[in-house]
Short mmCIF file of N, CA and C in Angstrom, two decimals:
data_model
loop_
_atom_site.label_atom_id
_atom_site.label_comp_id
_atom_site.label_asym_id
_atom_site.label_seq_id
_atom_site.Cartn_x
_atom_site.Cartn_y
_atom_site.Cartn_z
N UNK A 1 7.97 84.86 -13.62
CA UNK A 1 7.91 85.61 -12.37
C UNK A 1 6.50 85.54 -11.83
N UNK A 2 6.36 85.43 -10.71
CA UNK A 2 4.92 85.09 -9.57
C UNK A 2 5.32 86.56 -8.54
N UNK A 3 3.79 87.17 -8.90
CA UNK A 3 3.79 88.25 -7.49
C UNK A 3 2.52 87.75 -6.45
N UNK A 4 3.09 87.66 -5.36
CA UNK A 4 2.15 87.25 -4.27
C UNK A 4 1.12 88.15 -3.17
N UNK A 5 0.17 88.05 -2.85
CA UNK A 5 -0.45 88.97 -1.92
C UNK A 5 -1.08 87.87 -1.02
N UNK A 6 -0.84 87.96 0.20
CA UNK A 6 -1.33 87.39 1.07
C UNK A 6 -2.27 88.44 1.89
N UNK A 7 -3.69 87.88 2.74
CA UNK A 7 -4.85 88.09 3.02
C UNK A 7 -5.37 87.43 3.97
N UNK A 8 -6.35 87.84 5.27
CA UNK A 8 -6.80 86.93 6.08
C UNK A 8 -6.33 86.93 7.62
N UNK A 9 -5.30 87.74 7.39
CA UNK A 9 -4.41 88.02 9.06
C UNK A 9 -5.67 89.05 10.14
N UNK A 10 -5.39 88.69 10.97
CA UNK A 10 -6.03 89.83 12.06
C UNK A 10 -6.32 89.46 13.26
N UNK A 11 -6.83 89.86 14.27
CA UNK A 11 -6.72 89.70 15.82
C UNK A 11 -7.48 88.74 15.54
N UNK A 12 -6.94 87.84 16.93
CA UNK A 12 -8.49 86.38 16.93
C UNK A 12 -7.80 86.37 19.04
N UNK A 13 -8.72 85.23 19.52
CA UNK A 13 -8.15 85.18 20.72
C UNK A 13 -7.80 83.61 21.28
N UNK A 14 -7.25 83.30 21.90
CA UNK A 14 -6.61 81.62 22.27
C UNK A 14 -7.50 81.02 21.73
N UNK A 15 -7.30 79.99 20.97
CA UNK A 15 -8.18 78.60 20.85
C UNK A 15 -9.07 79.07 19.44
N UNK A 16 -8.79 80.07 19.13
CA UNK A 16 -9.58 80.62 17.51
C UNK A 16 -9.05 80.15 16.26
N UNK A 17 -9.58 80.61 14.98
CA UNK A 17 -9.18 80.09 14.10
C UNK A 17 -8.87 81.11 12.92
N UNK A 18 -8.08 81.03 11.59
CA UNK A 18 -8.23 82.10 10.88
C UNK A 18 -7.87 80.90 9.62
N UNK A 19 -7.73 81.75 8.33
CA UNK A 19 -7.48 81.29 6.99
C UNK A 19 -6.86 82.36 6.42
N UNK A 20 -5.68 82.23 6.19
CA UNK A 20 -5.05 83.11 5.27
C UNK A 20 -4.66 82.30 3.76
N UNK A 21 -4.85 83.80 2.72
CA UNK A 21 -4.91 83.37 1.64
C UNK A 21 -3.64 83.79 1.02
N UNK A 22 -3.10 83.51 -0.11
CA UNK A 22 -2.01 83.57 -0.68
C UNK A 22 -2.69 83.69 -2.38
N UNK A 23 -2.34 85.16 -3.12
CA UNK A 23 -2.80 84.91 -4.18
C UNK A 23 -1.50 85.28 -5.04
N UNK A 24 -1.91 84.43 -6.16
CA UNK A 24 -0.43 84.90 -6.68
C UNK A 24 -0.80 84.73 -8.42
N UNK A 25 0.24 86.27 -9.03
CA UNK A 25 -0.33 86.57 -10.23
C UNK A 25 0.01 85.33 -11.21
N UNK A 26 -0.44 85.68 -12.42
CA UNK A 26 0.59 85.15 -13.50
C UNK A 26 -0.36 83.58 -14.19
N UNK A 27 0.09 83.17 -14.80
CA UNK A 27 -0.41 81.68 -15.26
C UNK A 27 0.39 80.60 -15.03
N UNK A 28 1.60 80.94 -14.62
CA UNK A 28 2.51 79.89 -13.78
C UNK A 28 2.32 79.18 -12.41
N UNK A 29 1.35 79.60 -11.81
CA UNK A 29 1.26 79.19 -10.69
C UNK A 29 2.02 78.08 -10.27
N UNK A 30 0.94 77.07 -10.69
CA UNK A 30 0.99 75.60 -10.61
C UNK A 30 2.51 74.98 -11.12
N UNK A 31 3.76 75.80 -11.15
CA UNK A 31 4.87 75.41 -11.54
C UNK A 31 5.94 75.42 -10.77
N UNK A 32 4.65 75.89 -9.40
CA UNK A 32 5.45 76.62 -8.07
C UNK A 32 5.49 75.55 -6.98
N UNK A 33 6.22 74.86 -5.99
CA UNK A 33 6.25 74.78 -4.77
C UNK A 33 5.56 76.14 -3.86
N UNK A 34 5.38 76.32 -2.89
CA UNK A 34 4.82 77.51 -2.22
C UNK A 34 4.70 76.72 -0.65
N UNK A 35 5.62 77.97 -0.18
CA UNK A 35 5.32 78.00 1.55
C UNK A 35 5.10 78.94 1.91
N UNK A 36 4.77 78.76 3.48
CA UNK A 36 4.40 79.81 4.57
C UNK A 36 5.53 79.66 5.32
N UNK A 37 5.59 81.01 5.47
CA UNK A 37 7.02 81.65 6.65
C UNK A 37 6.43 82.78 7.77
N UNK A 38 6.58 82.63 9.13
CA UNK A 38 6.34 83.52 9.54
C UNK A 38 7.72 84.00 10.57
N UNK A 39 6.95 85.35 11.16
CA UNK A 39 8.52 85.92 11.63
C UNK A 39 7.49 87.02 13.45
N UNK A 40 8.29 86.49 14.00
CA UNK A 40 7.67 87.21 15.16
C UNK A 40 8.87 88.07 15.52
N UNK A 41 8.42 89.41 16.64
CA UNK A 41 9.33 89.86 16.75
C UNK A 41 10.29 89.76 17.46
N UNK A 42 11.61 90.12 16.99
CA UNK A 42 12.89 89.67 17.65
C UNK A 42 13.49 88.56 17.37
N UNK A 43 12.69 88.18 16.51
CA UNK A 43 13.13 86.48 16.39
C UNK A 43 13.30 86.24 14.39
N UNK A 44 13.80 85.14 14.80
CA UNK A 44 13.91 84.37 13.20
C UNK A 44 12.91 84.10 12.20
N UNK A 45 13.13 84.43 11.09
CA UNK A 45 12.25 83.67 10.27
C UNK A 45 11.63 81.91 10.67
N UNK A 46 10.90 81.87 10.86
CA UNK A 46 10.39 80.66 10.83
C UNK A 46 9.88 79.50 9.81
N UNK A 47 10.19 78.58 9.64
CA UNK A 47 9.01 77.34 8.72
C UNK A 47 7.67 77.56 9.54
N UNK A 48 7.17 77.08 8.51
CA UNK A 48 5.60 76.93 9.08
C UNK A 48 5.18 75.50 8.15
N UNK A 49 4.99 75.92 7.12
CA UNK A 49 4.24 74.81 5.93
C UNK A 49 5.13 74.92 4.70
N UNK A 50 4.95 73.79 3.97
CA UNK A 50 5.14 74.19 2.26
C UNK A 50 4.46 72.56 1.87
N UNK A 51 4.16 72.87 -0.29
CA UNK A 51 3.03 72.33 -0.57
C UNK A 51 3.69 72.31 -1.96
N UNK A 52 3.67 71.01 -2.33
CA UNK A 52 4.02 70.94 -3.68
C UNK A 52 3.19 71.18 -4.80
N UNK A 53 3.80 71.47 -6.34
CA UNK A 53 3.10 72.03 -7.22
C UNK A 53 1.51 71.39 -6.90
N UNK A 54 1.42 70.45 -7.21
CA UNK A 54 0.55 69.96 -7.61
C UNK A 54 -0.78 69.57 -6.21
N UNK A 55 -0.56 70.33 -5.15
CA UNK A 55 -0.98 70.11 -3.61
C UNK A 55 -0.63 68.74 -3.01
N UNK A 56 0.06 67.73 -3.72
CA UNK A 56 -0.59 66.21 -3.22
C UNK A 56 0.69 66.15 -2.19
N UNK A 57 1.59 66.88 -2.12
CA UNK A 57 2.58 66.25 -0.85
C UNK A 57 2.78 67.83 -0.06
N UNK A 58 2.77 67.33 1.31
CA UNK A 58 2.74 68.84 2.28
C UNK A 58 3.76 68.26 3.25
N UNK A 59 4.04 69.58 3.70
CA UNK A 59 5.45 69.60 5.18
C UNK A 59 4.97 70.49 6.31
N UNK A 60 5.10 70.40 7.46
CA UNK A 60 5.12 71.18 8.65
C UNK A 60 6.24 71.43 9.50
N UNK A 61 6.44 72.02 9.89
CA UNK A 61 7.01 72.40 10.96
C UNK A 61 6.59 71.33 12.07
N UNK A 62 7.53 70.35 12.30
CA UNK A 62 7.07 69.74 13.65
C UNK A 62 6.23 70.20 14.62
N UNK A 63 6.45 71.21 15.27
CA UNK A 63 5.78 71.67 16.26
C UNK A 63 4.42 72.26 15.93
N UNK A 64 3.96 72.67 14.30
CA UNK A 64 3.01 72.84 14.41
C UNK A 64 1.59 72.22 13.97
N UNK A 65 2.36 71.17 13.59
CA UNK A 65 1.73 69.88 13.14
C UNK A 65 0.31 69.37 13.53
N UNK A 66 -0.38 69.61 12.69
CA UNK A 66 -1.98 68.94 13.88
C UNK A 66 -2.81 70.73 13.82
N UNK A 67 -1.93 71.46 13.79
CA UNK A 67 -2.97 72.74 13.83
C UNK A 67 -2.75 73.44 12.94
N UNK A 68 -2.22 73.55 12.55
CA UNK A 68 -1.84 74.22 10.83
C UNK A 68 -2.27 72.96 9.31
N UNK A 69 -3.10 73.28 8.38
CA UNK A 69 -3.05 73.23 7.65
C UNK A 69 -3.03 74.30 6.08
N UNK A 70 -1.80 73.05 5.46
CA UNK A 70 -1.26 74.47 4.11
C UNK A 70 -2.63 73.46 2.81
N UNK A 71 -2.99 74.29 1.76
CA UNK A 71 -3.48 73.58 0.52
C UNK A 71 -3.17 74.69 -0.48
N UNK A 72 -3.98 74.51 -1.74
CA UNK A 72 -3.75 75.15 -2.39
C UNK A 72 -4.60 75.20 -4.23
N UNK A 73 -5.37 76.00 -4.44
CA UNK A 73 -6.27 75.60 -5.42
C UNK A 73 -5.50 76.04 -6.84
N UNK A 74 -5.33 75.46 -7.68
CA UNK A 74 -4.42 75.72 -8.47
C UNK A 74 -4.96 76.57 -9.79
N UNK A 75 -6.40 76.28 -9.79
CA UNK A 75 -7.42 76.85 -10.79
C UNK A 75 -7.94 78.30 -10.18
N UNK A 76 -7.42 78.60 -8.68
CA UNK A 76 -7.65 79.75 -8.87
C UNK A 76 -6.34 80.46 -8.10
N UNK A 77 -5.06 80.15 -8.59
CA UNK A 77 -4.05 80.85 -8.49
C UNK A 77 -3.95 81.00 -6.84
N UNK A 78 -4.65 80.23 -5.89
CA UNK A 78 -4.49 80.61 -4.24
C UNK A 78 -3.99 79.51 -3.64
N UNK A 79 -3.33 79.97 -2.60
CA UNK A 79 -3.06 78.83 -1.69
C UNK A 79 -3.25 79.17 -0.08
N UNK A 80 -3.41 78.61 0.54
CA UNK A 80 -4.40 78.72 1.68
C UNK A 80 -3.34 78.01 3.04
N UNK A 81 -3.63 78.93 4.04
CA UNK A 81 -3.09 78.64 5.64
C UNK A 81 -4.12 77.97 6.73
N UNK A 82 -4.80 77.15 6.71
CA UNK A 82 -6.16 77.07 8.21
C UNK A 82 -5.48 77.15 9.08
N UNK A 83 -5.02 78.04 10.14
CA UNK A 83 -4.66 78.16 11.68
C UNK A 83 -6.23 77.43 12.50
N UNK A 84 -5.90 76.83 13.66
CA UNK A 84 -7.04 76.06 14.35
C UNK A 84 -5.65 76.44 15.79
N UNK A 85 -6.71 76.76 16.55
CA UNK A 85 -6.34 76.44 17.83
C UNK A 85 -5.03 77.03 18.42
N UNK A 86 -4.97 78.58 17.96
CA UNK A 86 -4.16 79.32 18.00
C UNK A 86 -3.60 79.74 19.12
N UNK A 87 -2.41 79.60 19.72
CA UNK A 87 -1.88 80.70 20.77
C UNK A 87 -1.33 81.74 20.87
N UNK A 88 -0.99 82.13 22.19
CA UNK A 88 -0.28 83.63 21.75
C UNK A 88 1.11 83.49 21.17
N UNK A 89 1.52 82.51 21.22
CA UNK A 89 3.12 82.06 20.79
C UNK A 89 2.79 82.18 19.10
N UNK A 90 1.84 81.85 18.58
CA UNK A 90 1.68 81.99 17.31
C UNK A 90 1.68 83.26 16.71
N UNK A 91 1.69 84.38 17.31
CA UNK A 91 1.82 85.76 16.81
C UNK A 91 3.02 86.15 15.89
N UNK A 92 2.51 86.52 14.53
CA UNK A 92 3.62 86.99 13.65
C UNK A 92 3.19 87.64 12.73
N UNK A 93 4.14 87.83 11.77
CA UNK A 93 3.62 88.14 10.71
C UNK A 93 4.09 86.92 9.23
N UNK A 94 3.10 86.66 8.24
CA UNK A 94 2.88 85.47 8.09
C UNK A 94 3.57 85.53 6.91
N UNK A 95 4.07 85.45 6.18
CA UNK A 95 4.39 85.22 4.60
C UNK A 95 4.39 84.16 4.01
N UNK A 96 3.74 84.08 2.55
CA UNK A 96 3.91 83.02 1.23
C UNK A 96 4.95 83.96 1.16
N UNK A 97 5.56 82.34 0.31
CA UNK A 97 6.69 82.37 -1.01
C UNK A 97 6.69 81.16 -1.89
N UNK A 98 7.11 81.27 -2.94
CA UNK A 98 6.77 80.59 -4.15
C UNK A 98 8.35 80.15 -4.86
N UNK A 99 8.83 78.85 -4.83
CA UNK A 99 10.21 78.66 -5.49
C UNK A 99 9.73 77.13 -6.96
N UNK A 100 10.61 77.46 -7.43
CA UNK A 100 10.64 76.37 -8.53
C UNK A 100 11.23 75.29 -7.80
N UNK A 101 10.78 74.05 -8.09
CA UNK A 101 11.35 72.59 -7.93
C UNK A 101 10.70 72.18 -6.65
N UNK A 102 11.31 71.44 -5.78
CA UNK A 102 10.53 70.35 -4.76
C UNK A 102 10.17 71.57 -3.34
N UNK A 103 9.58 71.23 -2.65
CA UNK A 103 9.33 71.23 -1.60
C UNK A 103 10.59 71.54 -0.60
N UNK A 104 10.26 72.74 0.46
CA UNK A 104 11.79 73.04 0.81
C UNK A 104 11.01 73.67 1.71
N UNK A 105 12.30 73.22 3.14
CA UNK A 105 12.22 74.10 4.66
C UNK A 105 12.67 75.62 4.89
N UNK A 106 13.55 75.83 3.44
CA UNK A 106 15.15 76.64 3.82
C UNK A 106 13.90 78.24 3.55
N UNK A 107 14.22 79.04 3.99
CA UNK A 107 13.32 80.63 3.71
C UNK A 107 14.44 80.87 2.32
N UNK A 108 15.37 80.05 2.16
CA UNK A 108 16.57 81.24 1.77
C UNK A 108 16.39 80.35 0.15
N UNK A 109 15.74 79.61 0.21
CA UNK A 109 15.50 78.69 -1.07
C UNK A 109 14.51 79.09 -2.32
N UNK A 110 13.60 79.93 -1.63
CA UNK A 110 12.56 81.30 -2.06
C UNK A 110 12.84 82.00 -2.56
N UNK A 111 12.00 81.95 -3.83
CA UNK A 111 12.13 83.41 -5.23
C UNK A 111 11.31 84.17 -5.20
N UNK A 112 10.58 83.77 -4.80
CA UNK A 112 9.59 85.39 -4.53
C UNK A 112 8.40 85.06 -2.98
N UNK A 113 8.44 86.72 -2.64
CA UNK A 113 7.64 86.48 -1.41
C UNK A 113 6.49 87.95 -1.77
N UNK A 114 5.77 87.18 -0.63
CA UNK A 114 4.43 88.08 -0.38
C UNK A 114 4.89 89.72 0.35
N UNK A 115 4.05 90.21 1.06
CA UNK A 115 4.87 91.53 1.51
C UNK A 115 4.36 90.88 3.27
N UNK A 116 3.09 90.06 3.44
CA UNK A 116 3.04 89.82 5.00
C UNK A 116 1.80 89.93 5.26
N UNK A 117 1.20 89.32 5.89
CA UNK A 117 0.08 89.51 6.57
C UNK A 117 -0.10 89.09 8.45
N UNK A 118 -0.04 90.05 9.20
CA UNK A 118 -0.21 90.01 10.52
C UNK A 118 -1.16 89.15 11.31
N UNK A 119 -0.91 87.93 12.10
CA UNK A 119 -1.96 87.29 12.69
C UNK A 119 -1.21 87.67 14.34
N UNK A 120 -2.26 88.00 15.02
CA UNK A 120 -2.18 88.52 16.21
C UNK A 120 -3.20 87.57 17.56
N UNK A 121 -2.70 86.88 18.43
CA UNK A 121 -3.58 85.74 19.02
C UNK A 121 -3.20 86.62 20.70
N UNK A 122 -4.49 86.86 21.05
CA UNK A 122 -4.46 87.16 22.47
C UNK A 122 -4.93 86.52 23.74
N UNK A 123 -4.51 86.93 24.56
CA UNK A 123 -4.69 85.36 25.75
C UNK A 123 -5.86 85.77 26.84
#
């Protein structure tokens, strides 16, 4: 079992940047796939990123491709969001989650999640 805390959310304004962190307990880490999900309001869970155990293969969300980067340091249990060049459409609230086996789009494929961290982009 992996418990997650994500970190790093908060107001920024068009064209800014942030880093959210993803820490997650345990000595298993590195046994994890791990994505980012975010969820704005009224709306769906979203893809954003995900990052295989080992960091060397990553996924995006088409659309956000080019301004989002996912990584992930395995020696210190974190994995990391760079937002670049943010809009207000990007407003949510952000979640890691952590599943066993490959790399996956699905939210519903996820064994454990973070509780959220709020990124807020104003125009």
């Amino acid at each position: 079992q992996v418990q997650l805390v994500e970190s790093g959310g908060g107001l920024v304004q068009a064209g800014g940047s942030l880093r959210l962190s993803c820490a997650a307990s345990g000595r298993t880490f590195s046994m994890y796939a791990m994505g980012w999900f975010r969820q704005a309001p009224g709306k769906e869970r979203e893809f954003v990123a995900t990052i295989s155990q080992s960091g060397g293969i990553t996924d995006y969300a088409d659309s956000l491709k080019g301004r989002f980067t996912i990584s992930r340091d395995n020696a210190k249990n974190t994995m990391f969001l760079q937002l670049s060049s943010l809009k207000p459409e990007d407003t949510a609230v952000y979640s890691c989650a952590a599943r066993r086996g490959g790399l996956n789009r699905a939210y519903r494929n996820y064994d454990y999640w973070g509780q959220g961290t709020q990124v807020t982009v104003s125009s």
